[in-house]
CSV table of C-alpha atoms in Angstrom, one decimal:
chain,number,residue,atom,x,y,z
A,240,UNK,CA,83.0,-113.4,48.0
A,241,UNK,CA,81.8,-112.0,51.0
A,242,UNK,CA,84.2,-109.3,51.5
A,243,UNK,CA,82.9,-108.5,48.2
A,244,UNK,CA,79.4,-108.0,49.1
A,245,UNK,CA,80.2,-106.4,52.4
A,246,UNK,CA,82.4,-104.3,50.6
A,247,UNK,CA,79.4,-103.5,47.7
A,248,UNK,CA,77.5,-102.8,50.4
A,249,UNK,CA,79.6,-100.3,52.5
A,250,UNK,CA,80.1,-98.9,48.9
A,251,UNK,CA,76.3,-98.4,48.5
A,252,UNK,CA,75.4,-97.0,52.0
A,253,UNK,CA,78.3,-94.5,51.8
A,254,UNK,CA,76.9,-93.2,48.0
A,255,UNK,CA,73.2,-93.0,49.9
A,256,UNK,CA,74.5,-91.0,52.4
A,257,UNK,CA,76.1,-88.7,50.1
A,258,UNK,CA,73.2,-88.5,47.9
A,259,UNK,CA,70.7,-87.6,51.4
A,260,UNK,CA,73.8,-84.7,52.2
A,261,UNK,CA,74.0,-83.3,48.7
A,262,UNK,CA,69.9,-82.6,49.0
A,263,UNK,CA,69.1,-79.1,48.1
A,264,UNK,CA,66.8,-77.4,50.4
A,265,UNK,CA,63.3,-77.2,49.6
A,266,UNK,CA,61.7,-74.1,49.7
A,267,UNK,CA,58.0,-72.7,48.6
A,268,UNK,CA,56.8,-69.0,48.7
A,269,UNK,CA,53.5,-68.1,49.4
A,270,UNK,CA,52.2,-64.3,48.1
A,271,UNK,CA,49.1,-62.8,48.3
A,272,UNK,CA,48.6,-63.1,44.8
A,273,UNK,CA,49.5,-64.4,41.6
A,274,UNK,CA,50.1,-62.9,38.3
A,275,UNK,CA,50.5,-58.7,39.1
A,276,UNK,CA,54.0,-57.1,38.8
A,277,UNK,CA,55.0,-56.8,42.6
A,278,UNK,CA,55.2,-60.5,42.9
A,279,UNK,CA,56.4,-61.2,39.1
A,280,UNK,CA,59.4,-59.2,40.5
A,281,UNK,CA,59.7,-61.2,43.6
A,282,UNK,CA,59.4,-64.5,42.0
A,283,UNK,CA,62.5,-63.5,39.9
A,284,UNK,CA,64.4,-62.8,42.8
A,285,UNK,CA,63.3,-66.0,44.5
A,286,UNK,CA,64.8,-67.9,41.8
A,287,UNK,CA,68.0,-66.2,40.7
A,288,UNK,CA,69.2,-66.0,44.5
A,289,UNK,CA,68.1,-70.1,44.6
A,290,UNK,CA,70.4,-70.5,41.3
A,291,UNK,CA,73.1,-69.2,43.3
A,292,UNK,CA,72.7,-70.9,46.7
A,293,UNK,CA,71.9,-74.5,44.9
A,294,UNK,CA,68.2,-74.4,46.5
A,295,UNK,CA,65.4,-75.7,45.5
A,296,UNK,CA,62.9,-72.8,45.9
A,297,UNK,CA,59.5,-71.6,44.2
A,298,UNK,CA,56.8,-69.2,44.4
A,299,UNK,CA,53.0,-70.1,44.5
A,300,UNK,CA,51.3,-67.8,43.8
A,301,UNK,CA,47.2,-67.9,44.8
A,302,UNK,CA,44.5,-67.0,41.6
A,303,UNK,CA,43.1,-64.1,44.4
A,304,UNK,CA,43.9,-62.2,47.3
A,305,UNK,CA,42.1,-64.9,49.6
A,306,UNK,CA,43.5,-66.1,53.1
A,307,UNK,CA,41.8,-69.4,52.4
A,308,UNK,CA,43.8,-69.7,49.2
A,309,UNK,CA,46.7,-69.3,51.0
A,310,UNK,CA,45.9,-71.9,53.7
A,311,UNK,CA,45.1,-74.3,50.7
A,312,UNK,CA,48.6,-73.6,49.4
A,313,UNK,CA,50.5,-73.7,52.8
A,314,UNK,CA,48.9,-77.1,53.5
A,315,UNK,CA,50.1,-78.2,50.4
A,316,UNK,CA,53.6,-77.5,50.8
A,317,UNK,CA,53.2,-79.3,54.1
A,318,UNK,CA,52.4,-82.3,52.3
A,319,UNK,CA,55.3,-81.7,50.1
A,320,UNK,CA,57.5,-81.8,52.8
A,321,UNK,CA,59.6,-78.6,52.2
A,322,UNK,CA,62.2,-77.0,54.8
A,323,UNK,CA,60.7,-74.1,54.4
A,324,UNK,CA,57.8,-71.7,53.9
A,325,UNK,CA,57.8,-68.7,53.6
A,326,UNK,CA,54.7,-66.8,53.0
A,327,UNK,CA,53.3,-62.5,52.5
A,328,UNK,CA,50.2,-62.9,54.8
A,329,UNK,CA,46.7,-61.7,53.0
A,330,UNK,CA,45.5,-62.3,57.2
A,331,UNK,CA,47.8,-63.4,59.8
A,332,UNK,CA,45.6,-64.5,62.0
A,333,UNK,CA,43.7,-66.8,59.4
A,334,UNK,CA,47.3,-68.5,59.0
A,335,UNK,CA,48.0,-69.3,62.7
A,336,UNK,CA,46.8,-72.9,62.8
A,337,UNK,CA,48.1,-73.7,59.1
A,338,UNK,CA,51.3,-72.1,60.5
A,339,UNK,CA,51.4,-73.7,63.3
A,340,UNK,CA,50.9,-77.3,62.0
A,341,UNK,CA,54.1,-76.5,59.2
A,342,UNK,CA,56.1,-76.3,63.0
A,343,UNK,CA,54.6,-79.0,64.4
A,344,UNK,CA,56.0,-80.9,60.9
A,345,UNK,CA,59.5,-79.3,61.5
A,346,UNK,CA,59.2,-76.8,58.6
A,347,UNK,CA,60.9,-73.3,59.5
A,348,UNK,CA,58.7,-70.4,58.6
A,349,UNK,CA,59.6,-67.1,57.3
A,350,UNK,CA,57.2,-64.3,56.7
A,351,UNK,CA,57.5,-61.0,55.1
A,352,UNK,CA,55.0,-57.9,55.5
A,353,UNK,CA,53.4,-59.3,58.6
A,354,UNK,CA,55.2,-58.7,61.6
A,355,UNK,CA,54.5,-60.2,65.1
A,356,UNK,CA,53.1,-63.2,63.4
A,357,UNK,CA,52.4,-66.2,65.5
A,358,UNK,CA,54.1,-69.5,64.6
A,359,UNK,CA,57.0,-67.9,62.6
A,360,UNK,CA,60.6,-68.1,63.1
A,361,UNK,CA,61.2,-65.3,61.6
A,362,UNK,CA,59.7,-62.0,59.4
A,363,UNK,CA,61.6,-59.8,57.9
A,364,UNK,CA,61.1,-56.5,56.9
A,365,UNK,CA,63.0,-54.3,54.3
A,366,UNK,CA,62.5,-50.8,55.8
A,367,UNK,CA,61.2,-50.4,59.6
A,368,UNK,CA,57.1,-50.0,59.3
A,369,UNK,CA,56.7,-47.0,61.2
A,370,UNK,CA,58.8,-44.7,59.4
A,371,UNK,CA,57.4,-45.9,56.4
A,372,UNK,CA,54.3,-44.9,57.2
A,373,UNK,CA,55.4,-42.0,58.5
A,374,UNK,CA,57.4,-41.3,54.9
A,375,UNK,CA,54.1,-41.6,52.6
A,376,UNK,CA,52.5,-38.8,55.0
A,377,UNK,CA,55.1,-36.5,54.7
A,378,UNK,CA,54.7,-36.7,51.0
A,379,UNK,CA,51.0,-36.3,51.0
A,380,UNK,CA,51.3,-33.2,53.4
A,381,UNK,CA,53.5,-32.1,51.3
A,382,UNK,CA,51.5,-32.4,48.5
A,383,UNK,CA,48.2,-31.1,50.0
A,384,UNK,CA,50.5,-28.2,51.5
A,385,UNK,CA,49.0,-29.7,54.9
A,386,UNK,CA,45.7,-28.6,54.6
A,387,UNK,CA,42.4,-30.6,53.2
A,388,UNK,CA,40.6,-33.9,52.7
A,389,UNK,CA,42.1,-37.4,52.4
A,390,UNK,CA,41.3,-40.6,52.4
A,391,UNK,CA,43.2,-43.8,53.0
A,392,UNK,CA,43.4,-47.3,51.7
A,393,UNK,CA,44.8,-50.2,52.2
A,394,UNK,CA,45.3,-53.9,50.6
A,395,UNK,CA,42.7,-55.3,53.2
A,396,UNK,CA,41.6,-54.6,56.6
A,397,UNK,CA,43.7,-57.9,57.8
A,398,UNK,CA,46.5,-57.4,56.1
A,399,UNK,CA,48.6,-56.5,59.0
A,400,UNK,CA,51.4,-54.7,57.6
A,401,UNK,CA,49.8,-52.2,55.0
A,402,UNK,CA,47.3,-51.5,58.6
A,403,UNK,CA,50.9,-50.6,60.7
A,404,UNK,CA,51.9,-48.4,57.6
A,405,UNK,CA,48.7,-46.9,57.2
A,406,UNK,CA,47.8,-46.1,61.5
A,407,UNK,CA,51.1,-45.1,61.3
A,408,UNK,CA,50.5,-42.4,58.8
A,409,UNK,CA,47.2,-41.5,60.2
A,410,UNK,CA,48.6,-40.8,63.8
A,411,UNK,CA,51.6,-38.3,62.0
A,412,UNK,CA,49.0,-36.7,60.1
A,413,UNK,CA,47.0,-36.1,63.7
A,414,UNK,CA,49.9,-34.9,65.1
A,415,UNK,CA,51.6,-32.7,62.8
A,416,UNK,CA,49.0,-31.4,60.3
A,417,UNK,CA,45.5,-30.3,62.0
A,418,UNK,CA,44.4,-28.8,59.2
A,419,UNK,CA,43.8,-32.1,57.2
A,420,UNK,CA,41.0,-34.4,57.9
A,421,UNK,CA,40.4,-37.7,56.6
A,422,UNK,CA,37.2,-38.2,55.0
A,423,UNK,CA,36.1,-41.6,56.5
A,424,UNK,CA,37.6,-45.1,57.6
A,425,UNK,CA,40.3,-47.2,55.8
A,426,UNK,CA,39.2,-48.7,52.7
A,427,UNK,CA,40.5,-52.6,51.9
A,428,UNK,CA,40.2,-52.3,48.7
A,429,UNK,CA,44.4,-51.8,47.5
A,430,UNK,CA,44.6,-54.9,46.0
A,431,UNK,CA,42.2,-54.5,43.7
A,432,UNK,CA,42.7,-52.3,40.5
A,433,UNK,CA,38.6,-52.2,39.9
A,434,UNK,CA,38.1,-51.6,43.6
A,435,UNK,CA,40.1,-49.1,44.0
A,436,UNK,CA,39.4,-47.0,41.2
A,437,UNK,CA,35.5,-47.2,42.1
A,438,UNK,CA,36.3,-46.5,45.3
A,439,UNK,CA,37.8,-43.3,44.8
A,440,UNK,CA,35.1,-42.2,41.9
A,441,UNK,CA,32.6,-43.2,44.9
A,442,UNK,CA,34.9,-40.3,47.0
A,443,UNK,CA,35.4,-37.7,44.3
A,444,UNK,CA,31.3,-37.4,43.2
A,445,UNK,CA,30.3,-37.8,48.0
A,446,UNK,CA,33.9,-35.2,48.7
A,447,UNK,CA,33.9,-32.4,45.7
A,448,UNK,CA,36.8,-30.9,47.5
A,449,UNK,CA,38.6,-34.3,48.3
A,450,UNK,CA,42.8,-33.3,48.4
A,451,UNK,CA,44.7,-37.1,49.0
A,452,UNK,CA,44.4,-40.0,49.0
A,453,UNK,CA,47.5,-42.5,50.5
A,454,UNK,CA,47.1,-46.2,49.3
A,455,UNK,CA,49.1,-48.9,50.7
A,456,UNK,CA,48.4,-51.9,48.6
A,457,UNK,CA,49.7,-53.1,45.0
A,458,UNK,CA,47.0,-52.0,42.9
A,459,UNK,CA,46.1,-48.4,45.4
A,460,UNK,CA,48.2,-46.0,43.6
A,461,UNK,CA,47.5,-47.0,40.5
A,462,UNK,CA,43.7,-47.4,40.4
A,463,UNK,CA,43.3,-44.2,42.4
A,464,UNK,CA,45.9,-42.3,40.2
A,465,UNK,CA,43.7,-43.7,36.9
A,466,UNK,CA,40.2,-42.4,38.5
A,467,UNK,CA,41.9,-38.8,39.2
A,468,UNK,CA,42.8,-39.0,35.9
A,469,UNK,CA,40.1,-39.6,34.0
A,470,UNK,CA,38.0,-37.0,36.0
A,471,UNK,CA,40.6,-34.7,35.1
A,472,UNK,CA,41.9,-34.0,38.7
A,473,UNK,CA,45.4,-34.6,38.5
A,474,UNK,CA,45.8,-30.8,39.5
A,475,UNK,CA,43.7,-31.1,42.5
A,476,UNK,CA,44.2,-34.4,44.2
A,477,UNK,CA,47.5,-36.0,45.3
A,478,UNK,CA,47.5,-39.3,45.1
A,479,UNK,CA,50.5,-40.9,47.0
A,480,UNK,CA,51.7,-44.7,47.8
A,481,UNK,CA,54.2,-47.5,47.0
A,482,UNK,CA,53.7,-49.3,43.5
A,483,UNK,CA,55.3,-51.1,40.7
A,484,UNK,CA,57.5,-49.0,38.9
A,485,UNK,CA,56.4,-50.3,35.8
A,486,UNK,CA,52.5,-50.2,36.1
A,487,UNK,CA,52.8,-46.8,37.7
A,488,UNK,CA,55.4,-44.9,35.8
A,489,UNK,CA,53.3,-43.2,32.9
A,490,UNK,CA,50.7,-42.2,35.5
A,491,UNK,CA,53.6,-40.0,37.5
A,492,UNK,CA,54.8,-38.5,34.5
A,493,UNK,CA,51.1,-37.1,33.9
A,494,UNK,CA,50.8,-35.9,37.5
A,495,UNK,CA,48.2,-38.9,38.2
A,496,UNK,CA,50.4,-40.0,40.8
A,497,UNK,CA,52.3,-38.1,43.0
A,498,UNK,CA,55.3,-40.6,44.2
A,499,UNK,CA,56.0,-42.9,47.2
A,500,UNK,CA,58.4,-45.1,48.5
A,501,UNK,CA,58.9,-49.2,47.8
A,502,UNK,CA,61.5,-51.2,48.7
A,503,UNK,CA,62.4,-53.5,46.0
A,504,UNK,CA,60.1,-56.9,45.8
A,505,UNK,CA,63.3,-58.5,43.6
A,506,UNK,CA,65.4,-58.1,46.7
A,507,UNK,CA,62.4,-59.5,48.6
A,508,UNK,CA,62.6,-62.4,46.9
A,509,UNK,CA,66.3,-62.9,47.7
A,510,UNK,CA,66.1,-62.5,51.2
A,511,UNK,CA,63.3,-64.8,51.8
A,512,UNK,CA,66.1,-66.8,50.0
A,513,UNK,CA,68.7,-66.1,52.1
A,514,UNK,CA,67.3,-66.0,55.3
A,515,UNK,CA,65.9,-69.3,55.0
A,516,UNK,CA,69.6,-70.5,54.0
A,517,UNK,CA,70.8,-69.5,57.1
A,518,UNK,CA,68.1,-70.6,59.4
A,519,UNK,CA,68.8,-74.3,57.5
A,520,UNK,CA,72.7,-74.0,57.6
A,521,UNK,CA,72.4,-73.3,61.8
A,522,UNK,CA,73.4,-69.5,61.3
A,523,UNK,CA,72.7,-67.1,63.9
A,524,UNK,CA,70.6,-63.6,63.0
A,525,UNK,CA,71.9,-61.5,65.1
A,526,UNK,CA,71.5,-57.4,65.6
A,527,UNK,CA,73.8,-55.1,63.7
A,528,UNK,CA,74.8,-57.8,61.4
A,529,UNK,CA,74.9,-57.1,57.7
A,530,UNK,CA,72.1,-58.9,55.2
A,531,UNK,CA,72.9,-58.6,51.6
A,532,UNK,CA,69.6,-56.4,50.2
A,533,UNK,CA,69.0,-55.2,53.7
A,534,UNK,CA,72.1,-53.7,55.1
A,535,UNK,CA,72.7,-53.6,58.7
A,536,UNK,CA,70.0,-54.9,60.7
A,537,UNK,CA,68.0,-54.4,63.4
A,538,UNK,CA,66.8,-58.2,65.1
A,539,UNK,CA,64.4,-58.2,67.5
A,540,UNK,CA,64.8,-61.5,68.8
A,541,UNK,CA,61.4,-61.4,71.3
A,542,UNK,CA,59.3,-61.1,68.3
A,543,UNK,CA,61.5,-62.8,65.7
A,544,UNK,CA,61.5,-59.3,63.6
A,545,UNK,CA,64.4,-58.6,61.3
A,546,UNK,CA,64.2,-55.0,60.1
A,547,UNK,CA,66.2,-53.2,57.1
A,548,UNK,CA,66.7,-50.2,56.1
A,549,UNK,CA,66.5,-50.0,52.2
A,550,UNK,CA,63.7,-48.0,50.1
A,551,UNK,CA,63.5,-46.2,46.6
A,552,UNK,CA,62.1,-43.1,46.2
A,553,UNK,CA,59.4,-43.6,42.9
A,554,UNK,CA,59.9,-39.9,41.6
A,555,UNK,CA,60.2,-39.2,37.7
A,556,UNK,CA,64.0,-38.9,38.3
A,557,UNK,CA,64.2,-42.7,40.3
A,558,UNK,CA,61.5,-44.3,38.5
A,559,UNK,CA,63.7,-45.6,34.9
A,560,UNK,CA,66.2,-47.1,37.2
A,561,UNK,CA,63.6,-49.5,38.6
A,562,UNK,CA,61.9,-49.5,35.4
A,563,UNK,CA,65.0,-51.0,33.5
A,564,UNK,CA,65.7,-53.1,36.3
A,565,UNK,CA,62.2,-55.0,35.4
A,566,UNK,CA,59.9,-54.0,38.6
């Protein structure tokens, strides 16, 4: 009888211990924002790469761009107890101490479009910030034939990688074309659709002879294309940035939007994915290696910065591809 027991026993500790092995991971996503194509796009590929990989993972996705809603959200998922977290920063320093209390609970971080965030293990970046920057500039100067007015915006004025992409741009332009000038200060308004398309009618009626604008931020391009359009300008101001293929599409094929560059927020989605697989399986990210949706990579391993090298051009010719695809 009491081999039997012992033996019941054994039985049940071995089946617990198989159960607490065969645990998926637990992973949630922070964005900026809830609810706009961009992320709709990165959720997908958040959950069809966890499909594959047998991981528990989600996005959340906050009712507004606000830092504090992403705080509220992070804490949450502390309380849940994921693995993971991974997180697009609205303002990286606003994160630090909800960031750094998910480490102090032995949840690995990931972050994507915020590099050299504090109390991260890793963020990853689909196309190296500089020359993407650089890339939208080009376009604009081509556009303006390097001469003229511009103005530039971005998703907010703490949002540290659309500031990289957008200094970036600013310093080429200073560089390379003298003969344009921009018209005033970064605007945070890219985020916004409403924002951004009174922001720009607020630039057209103060700059009559306004040439570009450049907007880094979801909603930029396509609020700025919208207010050139209604006043009729599509002939006289370029309007250049990254955007969802989708939202955007109709306005390029009236001339309301120039084109721009994106890497593709599905694949996003799978890398966070990814990434946080390997960080949880013990894998090593190492430079020159080869990340699916990334290609070969370049790891900087003293600020935890994993850079690709994959981006789609959003000309008429490009833009169905990505349309059909769902961005």
């Amino acid at each position: 009888m009491k081999k039997s027991v012992l033996a019941c026993l054994f039985a049940s500790a071995l089946l617990s211990l198989s159960a607490q092995g065969a645990e998926k991971i637990r992973m949630g996503v922070v964005v900026k924002i809830g609810g706009i194509p961009w992320f709709n796009a990165m959720e997908a590929g958040i959950k069809s790469e966890a499909a594959k990989r047998g991981i528990d993972a989600w996005q959340v996705g906050p009712t507004a761009a606000d830092p504090a809603l992403q705080v509220r959200a992070i804490e949450d998922l502390i309380a849940q107890k994921v693995d993971v977290i991974g997180v697009v920063p609205n303002d990286a320093k606003v994160l630090e101490p909800v960031l750094k209390r998910a480490q102090a609970a032995g949840i690995k971080v990931i972050v994507h479009e915020s590099p050299g965030q504090k109390f991260a293990d890793w963020d990853f970046e689909l196309v190296d910030a500089k020359d993407h920057g650089i890339n939208h500039m080009k376009a604009l100067a081509a556009c303006m034939k390097e001469q003229g007015k511009y103005a530039v915006y971005v998703g907010s004025l703490t949002v540290p990688l659309h500031n990289l992409w957008a200094d970036s741009a600013i310093d080429y332009q200073k560089a390379h074309y003298p003969n344009m000038q921009m018209v005033a200060d970064k605007f945070g308004v890219a985020e916004s659709l409403d924002d951004t398309m009174r922001t720009t009618n607020d630039l057209m009626a103060k700059y009559p002879d306004l040439k570009g604008v450049v907007a880094f931020g979801s909603q930029g391009p396509i609020g700025a294309g919208r207010a050139v359009m209604n006043r009729g300008k599509t002939n006289d101001i370029c309007v250049i940035g990254p955007f969802s293929p989708g939202q955007g599409a109709s306005l390029v094929n009236r001339g309301a939007i120039k084109g721009g560059f994106i890497w593709n927020p599905m694949v996003a989605g799978e890398v966070f994915v990814r990434v946080a697989d390997m960080l949880e399986k013990g894998e090593k990210i190492t430079n020159g290696m080869t990340i699916e949706g990334m290609g070969k990579v370049k790891v900087d391993e003293a600020t935890h910065t994993i850079l690709g090298n994959e981006t789609e051009s959003l000309d008429k010719a490009n833009l169905p591809k990505l349309v059909k695809m769902g961005l």
